[in-house]
Coordinates of N, CA and C in Angstrom, one line a residue:
M1 N -68.2 -10.8 51.8 CA -67.2 -9.9 52.4 C -67.9 -8.7 53.1
A2 N -67.5 -8.5 54.4 CA -68.1 -7.4 55.1 C -67.8 -6.0 54.5
Q3 N -68.7 -5.1 54.6 CA -68.6 -3.8 54.0 C -67.3 -3.1 54.5
Q4 N -66.9 -3.3 55.8 CA -65.7 -2.7 56.3 C -64.5 -3.2 55.7
D5 N -64.5 -4.5 55.2 CA -63.3 -5.1 54.7 C -63.1 -4.9 53.2
I6 N -64.0 -4.2 52.5 CA -63.8 -4.0 51.1 C -62.7 -3.0 50.8
E7 N -61.9 -3.3 49.7 CA -60.8 -2.4 49.4 C -61.3 -1.0 49.0
R8 N -60.8 0.0 49.6 CA -61.3 1.4 49.2 C -60.1 2.3 48.8
V9 N -60.5 3.3 48.1 CA -59.5 4.3 47.6 C -59.7 5.6 48.4
L10 N -58.6 6.3 48.6 CA -58.7 7.6 49.3 C -59.1 8.7 48.3
V11 N -60.3 9.3 48.5 CA -60.8 10.3 47.6 C -60.6 11.7 48.2
K12 N -60.2 12.6 47.5 CA -60.1 14.0 47.9 C -61.4 14.7 47.5
G13 N -62.0 15.3 48.5 CA -63.3 15.9 48.2 C -63.4 17.4 48.6
K14 N -64.3 18.1 48.0 CA -64.5 19.5 48.3 C -66.0 19.8 48.2
I15 N -66.5 20.5 49.3 CA -67.9 20.9 49.3 C -67.9 22.4 49.1
T16 N -68.8 22.8 48.1 CA -69.0 24.2 47.8 C -70.4 24.6 48.0
A17 N -70.7 25.8 48.1 CA -72.1 26.3 48.3 C -72.1 27.8 47.8
P18 N -73.3 28.3 47.7 CA -73.4 29.8 47.3 C -72.7 30.7 48.3
I19 N -72.3 31.8 47.8 CA -71.6 32.8 48.6 C -72.4 33.1 49.9
G20 N -71.7 33.1 51.0 CA -72.3 33.4 52.3 C -72.7 32.1 53.1
E21 N -72.6 31.0 52.4 CA -72.9 29.7 53.1 C -71.6 29.1 53.7
D22 N -71.6 28.7 54.9 CA -70.5 28.1 55.6 C -70.3 26.7 55.2
V23 N -69.0 26.3 54.7 CA -68.8 24.9 54.3 C -67.7 24.3 55.3
E24 N -67.5 24.9 56.4 CA -66.6 24.3 57.4 C -67.3 23.4 58.4
S25 N -66.6 22.4 58.9 CA -67.2 21.4 59.8 C -68.4 20.7 59.4
V26 N -68.5 20.5 58.0 CA -69.6 19.6 57.5 C -69.2 18.2 57.7
S27 N -70.1 17.4 58.3 CA -69.8 16.0 58.6 C -69.9 15.1 57.3
V28 N -68.9 14.4 56.9 CA -68.9 13.5 55.8 C -68.7 12.1 56.3
Y29 N -69.7 11.2 56.3 CA -69.6 10.0 57.0 C -70.0 8.8 56.1
N30 N -69.0 7.9 55.9 CA -69.2 6.7 55.1 C -70.0 5.7 55.8
I31 N -71.3 5.6 55.5 CA -72.2 4.6 56.3 C -71.7 3.2 56.1
S32 N -71.2 2.9 54.9 CA -70.8 1.5 54.5 C -69.6 1.1 55.3
S33 N -68.6 2.0 55.5 CA -67.4 1.6 56.2 C -67.4 2.0 57.7
Q34 N -68.4 2.8 58.0 CA -68.6 3.3 59.4 C -67.4 4.2 59.8
K35 N -66.9 5.0 58.8 CA -65.8 5.9 59.1 C -66.2 7.3 58.5
G36 N -65.7 8.4 59.2 CA -66.1 9.7 58.7 C -65.0 10.7 59.0
T37 N -65.3 11.9 58.5 CA -64.4 13.1 58.8 C -65.3 14.3 58.7
I38 N -64.6 15.5 58.9 CA -65.3 16.8 58.7 C -64.5 17.7 57.8
T39 N -65.1 18.6 57.2 CA -64.4 19.5 56.2 C -63.7 20.6 57.0
N40 N -62.6 21.1 56.3 CA -61.9 22.3 56.9 C -62.6 23.6 56.4
A41 N -61.9 24.7 56.7 CA -62.5 26.0 56.4 C -62.8 26.2 54.9
E42 N -62.1 25.5 54.1 CA -62.3 25.6 52.6 C -63.2 24.6 52.1
G43 N -63.8 23.8 53.0 CA -64.7 22.7 52.5 C -64.0 21.5 52.0
L44 N -62.7 21.3 52.3 CA -62.0 20.2 51.8 C -62.0 19.0 52.8
F45 N -62.0 17.8 52.2 CA -62.0 16.6 53.1 C -61.4 15.5 52.3
E46 N -61.0 14.4 53.0 CA -60.5 13.2 52.5 C -61.2 12.0 53.1
L47 N -61.6 11.0 52.3 CA -62.4 9.9 52.8 C -62.1 8.7 51.9
E48 N -62.0 7.5 52.5 CA -61.8 6.3 51.8 C -63.2 5.8 51.4
V49 N -63.4 5.5 50.1 CA -64.7 5.0 49.6 C -64.5 3.9 48.6
A50 N -65.6 3.1 48.4 CA -65.6 2.1 47.3 C -66.9 2.3 46.5
E51 N -66.9 1.8 45.3 CA -68.1 1.9 44.5 C -69.4 1.4 45.2
N52 N -70.4 2.2 45.2 CA -71.7 1.8 45.8 C -71.8 2.1 47.3
D53 N -70.7 2.6 47.9 CA -70.7 3.1 49.3 C -71.8 4.2 49.4
R54 N -72.4 4.3 50.6 CA -73.3 5.4 50.9 C -72.6 6.3 51.8
V55 N -72.5 7.6 51.4 CA -71.8 8.6 52.1 C -72.9 9.7 52.6
Q56 N -73.0 9.8 53.9 CA -74.0 10.8 54.4 C -73.3 12.1 54.7
V57 N -73.9 13.2 54.2 CA -73.4 14.5 54.4 C -74.3 15.3 55.3
T58 N -73.8 15.9 56.4 CA -74.6 16.6 57.3 C -74.0 18.0 57.5
A59 N -74.8 19.0 57.2 CA -74.3 20.4 57.4 C -75.3 21.2 58.3
L60 N -74.8 22.2 58.9 CA -75.6 23.0 59.8 C -76.8 23.6 59.2
Q61 N -76.7 24.2 58.0 CA -77.8 25.0 57.4 C -78.6 24.2 56.4
F62 N -78.3 22.9 56.1 CA -79.0 22.2 55.2 C -79.4 20.8 55.8
Q63 N -80.5 20.2 55.2 CA -80.9 18.9 55.6 C -79.8 17.9 55.2
S64 N -79.7 16.8 55.9 CA -78.8 15.7 55.6 C -79.1 15.1 54.3
F65 N -78.1 14.5 53.6 CA -78.4 13.8 52.4 C -77.4 12.7 52.2
T66 N -77.7 11.7 51.3 CA -76.8 10.6 51.1 C -76.3 10.5 49.7
V67 N -75.0 10.4 49.5 CA -74.4 10.2 48.2 C -74.1 8.8 48.0
I68 N -74.5 8.2 46.8 CA -74.1 6.9 46.4 C -72.9 6.9 45.5
V69 N -71.7 6.4 46.0 CA -70.5 6.5 45.2 C -70.6 5.6 44.0
D70 N -70.2 6.2 42.8 CA -70.2 5.5 41.6 C -68.7 5.3 41.0
A71 N -68.6 4.7 39.9 CA -67.3 4.4 39.3 C -66.5 5.7 38.9
G72 N -67.3 6.8 38.6 CA -66.6 8.0 38.3 C -65.8 8.6 39.4
V73 N -66.4 8.5 40.6 CA -65.7 9.0 41.8 C -64.4 8.1 42.1
I74 N -64.5 6.8 41.9 CA -63.4 5.9 42.1 C -62.3 6.2 41.1
E75 N -62.6 6.3 39.9 CA -61.6 6.5 38.8 C -60.9 7.9 38.9
S76 N -61.7 8.9 39.3 CA -61.1 10.3 39.3 C -60.5 10.5 40.7
E77 N -60.9 9.7 41.7 CA -60.4 9.9 43.1 C -60.7 11.3 43.6
R78 N -61.9 11.8 43.2 CA -62.3 13.1 43.7 C -63.8 13.1 43.8
M79 N -64.3 14.0 44.7 CA -65.7 14.1 44.9 C -66.0 15.6 45.2
A80 N -66.6 16.2 44.2 CA -67.0 17.7 44.4 C -68.5 17.8 44.6
I81 N -68.9 18.3 45.8 CA -70.3 18.4 46.1 C -70.7 19.8 46.2
Y82 N -71.7 20.2 45.4 CA -72.2 21.6 45.5 C -73.6 21.5 46.2
L83 N -73.7 22.3 47.3 CA -74.9 22.4 48.1 C -75.8 23.5 47.5
N84 N -76.9 23.1 46.9 CA -77.8 24.1 46.3 C -79.1 24.2 47.0
P85 N -79.3 25.4 47.7 CA -80.6 25.5 48.5 C -81.8 25.3 47.6
A86 N -82.7 24.5 48.1 CA -83.9 24.2 47.3 C -85.1 25.0 47.7
V87 N -85.9 25.4 46.7 CA -87.1 26.2 47.0 C -88.2 25.3 47.5
N88 N -88.4 24.1 46.9 CA -89.5 23.2 47.3 C -89.0 22.1 48.2
Q89 N -89.9 21.6 49.1 CA -89.6 20.5 50.0 C -89.4 19.2 49.2
L90 N -88.3 18.6 49.6 CA -87.9 17.3 48.9 C -88.3 16.1 49.8
E91 N -88.9 15.1 49.3 CA -89.3 14.0 50.0 C -88.2 13.0 50.2
E92 N -87.2 13.0 49.3 CA -86.1 12.0 49.4 C -84.9 12.7 48.9
V93 N -83.8 12.6 49.6 CA -82.5 13.1 49.2 C -81.4 12.1 49.1
I94 N -81.4 11.4 48.0 CA -80.3 10.4 47.7 C -79.8 10.9 46.3
V95 N -78.5 11.2 46.2 CA -78.0 11.7 45.0 C -76.8 10.9 44.5
R96 N -76.7 10.8 43.2 CA -75.6 10.1 42.6 C -74.8 11.1 41.7
P97 N -73.5 10.9 41.6 CA -72.7 11.8 40.7 C -73.3 11.9 39.3
Y98 N -73.4 13.1 38.8 CA -74.1 13.2 37.5 C -73.2 13.1 36.3
D99 N -71.9 13.0 36.5 CA -71.0 12.8 35.4 C -69.9 11.8 35.8
L100 N -68.9 11.7 35.0 CA -67.8 10.7 35.3 C -66.6 11.3 36.0
S101 N -66.8 12.6 36.5 CA -65.7 13.3 37.2 C -66.0 13.4 38.7
G102 N -67.0 12.8 39.2 CA -67.3 12.9 40.6 C -67.9 14.1 41.1
N103 N -68.6 14.9 40.1 CA -69.3 16.1 40.5 C -70.7 15.8 40.9
I104 N -71.1 16.4 42.0 CA -72.4 16.2 42.6 C -73.1 17.5 42.9
I105 N -74.4 17.6 42.5 CA -75.2 18.8 43.0 C -76.3 18.2 43.8
A106 N -76.4 18.7 45.0 CA -77.5 18.3 45.9 C -78.4 19.5 46.2
D107 N -79.7 19.3 45.8 CA -80.7 20.4 46.0 C -81.3 20.1 47.4
L108 N -81.1 21.0 48.3 CA -81.4 20.7 49.7 C -82.3 21.8 50.4
N109 N -83.0 21.5 51.4 CA -83.8 22.4 52.1 C -82.8 23.1 53.1
R110 N -83.0 24.4 53.2 CA -82.2 25.2 54.2 C -82.8 25.1 55.6
I111 N -82.0 24.9 56.6 CA -82.4 24.8 57.9 C -82.1 26.1 58.7
K112 N -83.1 26.7 59.3 CA -82.9 28.0 60.0 C -82.1 27.7 61.2
T113 N -81.1 28.6 61.5 CA -80.2 28.4 62.7 C -80.5 29.6 63.6
A114 N -80.1 29.4 64.9 CA -80.4 30.4 65.9 C -79.2 30.5 66.8
T115 N -79.1 31.6 67.5 CA -78.0 31.9 68.4 C -78.3 31.3 69.8
I116 N -77.3 30.5 70.4 CA -77.5 29.9 71.7 C -77.4 31.0 72.7
N117 N -78.4 31.1 73.6 CA -78.4 32.0 74.8 C -77.3 31.5 75.8
P118 N -76.3 32.2 76.1 CA -75.2 31.8 77.0 C -75.8 31.4 78.4
G119 N -77.0 31.9 78.7 CA -77.5 31.6 80.0 C -78.3 30.3 80.1
W120 N -78.5 29.6 78.9 CA -79.2 28.3 78.9 C -78.3 27.2 79.6
D121 N -79.0 26.3 80.3 CA -78.4 25.1 80.8 C -78.4 24.1 79.7
L122 N -77.2 23.7 79.1 CA -77.2 22.8 78.0 C -76.7 21.4 78.4
S123 N -76.9 21.1 79.7 CA -76.5 19.7 80.1 C -77.5 18.8 79.4
Y124 N -77.1 17.5 79.3 CA -77.9 16.5 78.6 C -79.2 16.4 79.4
E125 N -79.2 16.3 80.7 CA -80.4 16.1 81.5 C -81.4 17.2 81.3
T126 N -80.9 18.5 81.1 CA -81.8 19.6 80.9 C -82.4 19.5 79.5
L127 N -81.6 19.3 78.5 CA -82.1 19.2 77.2 C -83.1 18.0 77.0
E128 N -82.9 16.9 77.7 CA -83.7 15.7 77.6 C -85.1 15.9 78.3
F129 N -85.0 16.5 79.5 CA -86.2 16.5 80.4 C -86.9 17.8 80.6
E130 N -86.2 18.9 80.4 CA -86.8 20.2 80.8 C -87.2 21.1 79.6
Y131 N -86.4 21.1 78.6 CA -86.7 22.0 77.4 C -87.6 21.3 76.5
E132 N -88.6 22.0 76.0 CA -89.5 21.3 75.0 C -89.3 22.0 73.6
F133 N -88.9 21.2 72.6 CA -88.7 21.8 71.3 C -89.8 21.3 70.4
S134 N -90.5 22.3 69.8 CA -91.6 21.9 68.9 C -91.3 22.3 67.4
A135 N -91.9 21.5 66.5 CA -91.7 21.7 65.1 C -92.3 23.0 64.6
D136 N -91.7 23.7 63.6 CA -92.2 24.8 63.0 C -92.0 24.7 61.5
E137 N -92.1 25.8 60.8 CA -92.0 25.8 59.3 C -90.5 25.5 58.9
S138 N -89.6 25.6 59.8 CA -88.2 25.4 59.5 C -87.7 24.0 59.8
T139 N -88.6 23.2 60.4 CA -88.2 21.8 60.7 C -87.9 21.0 59.5
S140 N -86.9 20.1 59.6 CA -86.5 19.4 58.4 C -87.6 18.5 57.9
V141 N -87.4 18.0 56.6 CA -88.4 17.3 55.9 C -88.9 16.1 56.6
K142 N -90.2 15.9 56.6 CA -90.8 14.7 57.2 C -91.0 13.7 56.1
G143 N -91.0 12.4 56.4 CA -91.3 11.3 55.4 C -90.1 11.2 54.5
N144 N -88.9 11.4 54.9 CA -87.7 11.3 54.1 C -87.4 9.8 54.0
K145 N -87.7 9.2 52.8 CA -87.5 7.8 52.6 C -86.1 7.3 52.8
A146 N -85.1 8.1 52.3 CA -83.7 7.7 52.5 C -83.4 7.6 54.0
E147 N -83.8 8.6 54.8 CA -83.5 8.6 56.2 C -84.2 7.4 56.9
E148 N -85.5 7.2 56.5 CA -86.2 6.1 57.1 C -85.5 4.7 56.8
A149 N -85.1 4.5 55.6 CA -84.4 3.3 55.3 C -83.1 3.2 56.1
Y150 N -82.4 4.3 56.2 CA -81.1 4.3 56.9 C -81.3 3.9 58.4
Y151 N -82.4 4.4 59.0 CA -82.7 4.1 60.4 C -83.7 2.9 60.6
N152 N -83.8 2.1 59.6 CA -84.7 0.9 59.7 C -86.1 1.3 60.0
G153 N -86.6 2.4 59.5 CA -88.0 2.8 59.7 C -88.3 3.5 61.0
Q154 N -87.3 3.6 62.0 CA -87.7 4.1 63.3 C -87.5 5.7 63.3
K155 N -88.3 6.3 64.1 CA -88.3 7.8 64.1 C -87.1 8.3 64.9
Q156 N -86.6 9.4 64.4 CA -85.4 9.9 65.1 C -85.6 11.4 65.5
A157 N -84.9 11.8 66.6 CA -84.9 13.2 67.0 C -84.2 14.0 65.9
S158 N -84.7 15.3 65.8 CA -84.2 16.1 64.7 C -83.1 17.1 65.2
L159 N -82.5 16.8 66.3 CA -81.4 17.7 66.8 C -80.2 17.6 65.9
D160 N -79.7 18.7 65.4 CA -78.6 18.8 64.5 C -77.3 18.9 65.3
F161 N -76.5 17.7 65.4 CA -75.4 17.7 66.3 C -74.2 18.5 65.7
V162 N -74.0 18.5 64.4 CA -72.9 19.3 63.8 C -73.2 20.7 64.0
G163 N -74.5 21.1 63.7 CA -74.8 22.5 63.9 C -74.7 23.0 65.3
L164 N -75.1 22.1 66.3 CA -74.9 22.5 67.7 C -73.5 22.6 68.0
A165 N -72.6 21.8 67.5 CA -71.2 21.9 67.8 C -70.7 23.3 67.3
G166 N -71.1 23.7 66.1 CA -70.6 25.0 65.6 C -71.1 26.1 66.4
L167 N -72.3 26.0 67.0 CA -72.8 27.1 67.9 C -72.2 27.1 69.2
L168 N -71.9 26.0 69.8 CA -71.3 25.9 71.1 C -69.9 26.2 71.2
F169 N -69.1 25.8 70.2 CA -67.7 26.0 70.3 C -67.2 27.0 69.3
P170 N -66.5 28.0 69.7 CA -65.9 29.0 68.8 C -65.0 28.3 67.8
K171 N -64.9 28.9 66.6 CA -64.1 28.2 65.5 C -62.6 28.1 65.9
K172 N -62.1 28.9 66.8 CA -60.7 28.8 67.2 C -60.5 27.5 68.1
N173 N -61.6 27.1 68.8 CA -61.5 25.9 69.7 C -61.6 24.6 68.9
K174 N -60.6 24.3 68.1 CA -60.7 23.1 67.2 C -60.7 21.8 68.0
N175 N -60.1 21.7 69.2 CA -60.1 20.5 69.9 C -61.5 20.1 70.4
A176 N -62.2 21.1 70.9 CA -63.6 20.8 71.4 C -64.5 20.5 70.2
E177 N -64.3 21.1 69.1 CA -65.1 20.9 67.9 C -64.8 19.5 67.3
Q178 N -63.5 19.1 67.3 CA -63.2 17.8 66.8 C -63.7 16.7 67.7
E179 N -63.6 16.9 69.0 CA -64.2 15.9 70.0 C -65.7 15.7 69.8
F180 N -66.4 16.9 69.5 CA -67.8 16.8 69.3 C -68.1 16.0 68.0
A181 N -67.3 16.3 67.0 CA -67.4 15.6 65.7 C -67.2 14.1 65.8
N182 N -66.2 13.7 66.7 CA -65.9 12.3 66.9 C -67.1 11.6 67.6
K183 N -67.7 12.3 68.5 CA -68.9 11.8 69.2 C -70.0 11.6 68.2
L184 N -70.2 12.6 67.3 CA -71.2 12.4 66.2 C -71.0 11.2 65.4
I185 N -69.7 11.0 65.0 CA -69.4 9.8 64.2 C -69.7 8.5 64.9
L186 N -69.4 8.5 66.2 CA -69.6 7.3 67.0 C -71.1 7.1 67.2
H187 N -71.9 8.1 67.4 CA -73.3 8.0 67.6 C -74.0 7.5 66.3
T188 N -73.5 8.1 65.2 CA -74.1 7.6 63.9 C -73.8 6.2 63.6
A189 N -72.6 5.7 64.0 CA -72.2 4.3 63.8 C -73.1 3.4 64.7
L190 N -73.3 3.8 65.9 CA -74.2 2.9 66.8 C -75.6 2.9 66.3
R191 N -76.1 4.0 65.8 CA -77.5 4.0 65.3 C -77.6 3.2 64.0
Q192 N -76.5 3.2 63.2 CA -76.5 2.4 62.0 C -76.5 0.9 62.3
R193 N -75.8 0.6 63.4 CA -75.6 -0.9 63.7 C -76.8 -1.4 64.4
F194 N -77.4 -0.7 65.3 CA -78.5 -1.2 66.2 C -79.8 -0.4 66.1
S195 N -80.9 -1.1 65.8 CA -82.2 -0.5 65.7 C -82.8 -0.4 67.2
N196 N -83.8 0.4 67.3 CA -84.4 0.5 68.6 C -84.9 -0.8 69.1
S197 N -85.6 -1.6 68.2 CA -86.2 -2.9 68.6 C -85.1 -3.9 69.0
Y198 N -84.0 -3.9 68.3 CA -82.9 -4.8 68.6 C -82.3 -4.5 70.0
V199 N -82.1 -3.2 70.3 CA -81.5 -2.9 71.6 C -82.5 -3.2 72.7
S200 N -83.8 -3.0 72.5 CA -84.8 -3.2 73.5 C -85.0 -4.7 73.7
E201 N -85.0 -5.5 72.7 CA -85.2 -7.0 72.8 C -84.0 -7.7 73.3
T202 N -82.8 -7.3 72.9 CA -81.6 -8.0 73.3 C -81.1 -7.6 74.6
F203 N -81.2 -6.3 75.0 CA -80.6 -5.9 76.3 C -81.6 -5.4 77.3
G204 N -82.9 -5.5 77.0 CA -83.9 -5.2 77.9 C -84.1 -3.8 78.2
I205 N -83.7 -2.9 77.3 CA -83.8 -1.4 77.5 C -85.2 -1.0 77.0
P206 N -86.0 -0.3 77.8 CA -87.3 0.2 77.3 C -87.1 0.9 76.0
E207 N -88.0 0.7 75.0 CA -87.8 1.3 73.7 C -87.7 2.8 73.7
N208 N -88.5 3.4 74.6 CA -88.5 4.9 74.7 C -87.2 5.4 75.4
R209 N -86.3 4.5 75.8 CA -85.1 5.0 76.5 C -83.8 4.6 75.7
V210 N -84.0 4.0 74.4 CA -82.9 3.6 73.7 C -81.9 4.7 73.3
N211 N -82.4 5.8 72.9 CA -81.5 7.0 72.6 C -80.7 7.4 73.8
D212 N -81.4 7.5 74.9 CA -80.7 7.8 76.1 C -79.6 6.8 76.5
F213 N -79.9 5.5 76.3 CA -79.0 4.5 76.5 C -77.7 4.6 75.6
L214 N -78.0 4.9 74.4 CA -76.8 5.1 73.4 C -75.9 6.2 73.9
Y215 N -76.5 7.3 74.3 CA -75.7 8.4 74.8 C -75.0 8.0 76.1
F216 N -75.6 7.2 76.9 CA -74.9 6.6 78.1 C -73.7 5.8 77.7
L217 N -73.8 5.0 76.6 CA -72.7 4.2 76.2 C -71.6 5.1 75.7
E218 N -71.9 6.2 75.0 CA -70.9 7.1 74.5 C -70.1 7.7 75.7
E219 N -70.9 8.1 76.7 CA -70.3 8.7 77.9 C -69.4 7.7 78.6
R220 N -69.8 6.5 78.6 CA -69.0 5.4 79.2 C -67.7 5.1 78.5
G221 N -67.6 5.5 77.2 CA -66.4 5.4 76.5 C -66.3 4.2 75.6
V222 N -67.2 4.2 74.6 CA -67.1 3.1 73.6 C -65.9 3.3 72.7
K223 N -65.0 2.4 72.7 CA -63.8 2.5 71.8 C -64.2 2.3 70.4
R224 N -63.6 3.1 69.5 CA -64.0 3.0 68.1 C -63.5 1.6 67.5
E225 N -62.5 1.0 68.1 CA -62.1 -0.3 67.6 C -63.2 -1.4 67.8
L226 N -64.1 -1.2 68.8 CA -65.1 -2.1 69.0 C -66.1 -2.1 67.8
L227 N -66.1 -1.1 67.0 CA -67.1 -1.0 65.9 C -66.7 -1.8 64.7
K228 N -65.4 -2.3 64.7 CA -64.9 -3.1 63.6 C -65.7 -4.4 63.6
A229 N -65.9 -5.0 62.4 CA -66.6 -6.2 62.2 C -66.0 -7.4 63.0
E230 N -64.7 -7.4 63.1 CA -64.1 -8.6 63.8 C -64.2 -8.5 65.3
N231 N -64.7 -7.3 65.8 CA -64.8 -7.1 67.3 C -66.3 -7.1 67.7
E232 N -67.2 -7.7 66.9 CA -68.6 -7.7 67.1 C -68.9 -8.3 68.5
L233 N -68.3 -9.4 68.8 CA -68.6 -10.1 70.1 C -68.2 -9.2 71.3
L234 N -67.0 -8.6 71.1 CA -66.5 -7.7 72.2 C -67.5 -6.5 72.4
L235 N -68.0 -6.0 71.3 CA -68.9 -4.9 71.4 C -70.2 -5.3 72.1
L236 N -70.7 -6.5 71.7 CA -72.0 -6.9 72.3 C -71.8 -7.2 73.8
A237 N -70.6 -7.7 74.2 CA -70.3 -8.0 75.6 C -70.2 -6.7 76.4
F238 N -69.6 -5.7 75.7 CA -69.5 -4.3 76.4 C -70.9 -3.8 76.6
I239 N -71.7 -3.8 75.6 CA -73.1 -3.3 75.7 C -73.9 -4.1 76.8
Q240 N -73.7 -5.4 76.8 CA -74.4 -6.2 77.8 C -74.0 -5.7 79.2
R241 N -72.7 -5.5 79.5 CA -72.3 -5.1 80.8 C -72.9 -3.7 81.1
E242 N -72.8 -2.8 80.2 CA -73.3 -1.4 80.4 C -74.8 -1.4 80.5
S243 N -75.5 -2.2 79.9 CA -77.0 -2.2 80.0 C -77.4 -2.6 81.4
A244 N -76.7 -3.5 82.0 CA -77.0 -3.9 83.4 C -76.8 -2.7 84.3
M245 N -75.8 -1.9 84.1 CA -75.5 -0.7 84.9 C -76.6 0.4 84.6
Y246 N -77.0 0.5 83.3 CA -77.9 1.5 83.0 C -79.3 1.2 83.6
L247 N -79.7 -0.1 83.5 CA -81.0 -0.5 84.1 C -81.0 -0.3 85.6
K248 N -79.9 -0.6 86.2 CA -79.8 -0.4 87.7 C -80.0 1.1 88.0
K249 N -79.4 1.9 87.1 CA -79.5 3.4 87.3 C -80.9 3.9 87.1
L250 N -81.6 3.3 86.2 CA -83.0 3.6 86.0 C -83.9 3.2 87.2
D251 N -83.6 2.0 87.7 CA -84.4 1.5 88.8 C -84.2 2.4 90.1
S252 N -83.1 3.0 90.2 CA -82.8 3.8 91.4 C -83.4 5.2 91.4
K253 N -83.9 5.6 90.2 CA -84.5 6.9 90.1 C -85.9 6.9 90.7

């Protein structure tokens, strides 16, 4: 049975953190079902899960981590996640509920945030080709085994999309923030489904352009219905058509 077709229960969740830490607009994405949501101002969320589902949590000020759902979460129909800033660097962040009530403590590295200069050109072309971002002591953990497994061993850019959404859009502008969160969910689903090597070998996209191609697909309007297991052939046909257009665009440059 496909992961998307497994019977799931609606779990009420809450993310808490030390005083002063923001718990709004945290992305909670069920990798197994390829569906997700974001928390409200109180850190509350609802998500359908099944036992052994892998739920990825991404917050602005902490590194991402994955929760493996156990029987306690299913029985209690609740998931309480406490984000605990870690002092030491962690090589792997996969956590399981530590009791039968769905309570979870995640020891995480804090990610330094910065204010966006209103004068910056934040178009995708500028971010991709003109600005150079280098690693420093605040860069997220390298060699994260959980993340490597999630991305089939391929290296990923460390741009924090949820954090960027919070910086770009004022909290009152919920429509813009929700749209950005939807794009994040779509991007995560595509990365989960297709590895760099698969996209390159199947559609002829240069491997160093796969990320750019996926953003191109998102801008072209990938419907979320295409991500369902029963629409696999429709999704592949869509990507095939768009890959021809993308390659033609590359050749014209």
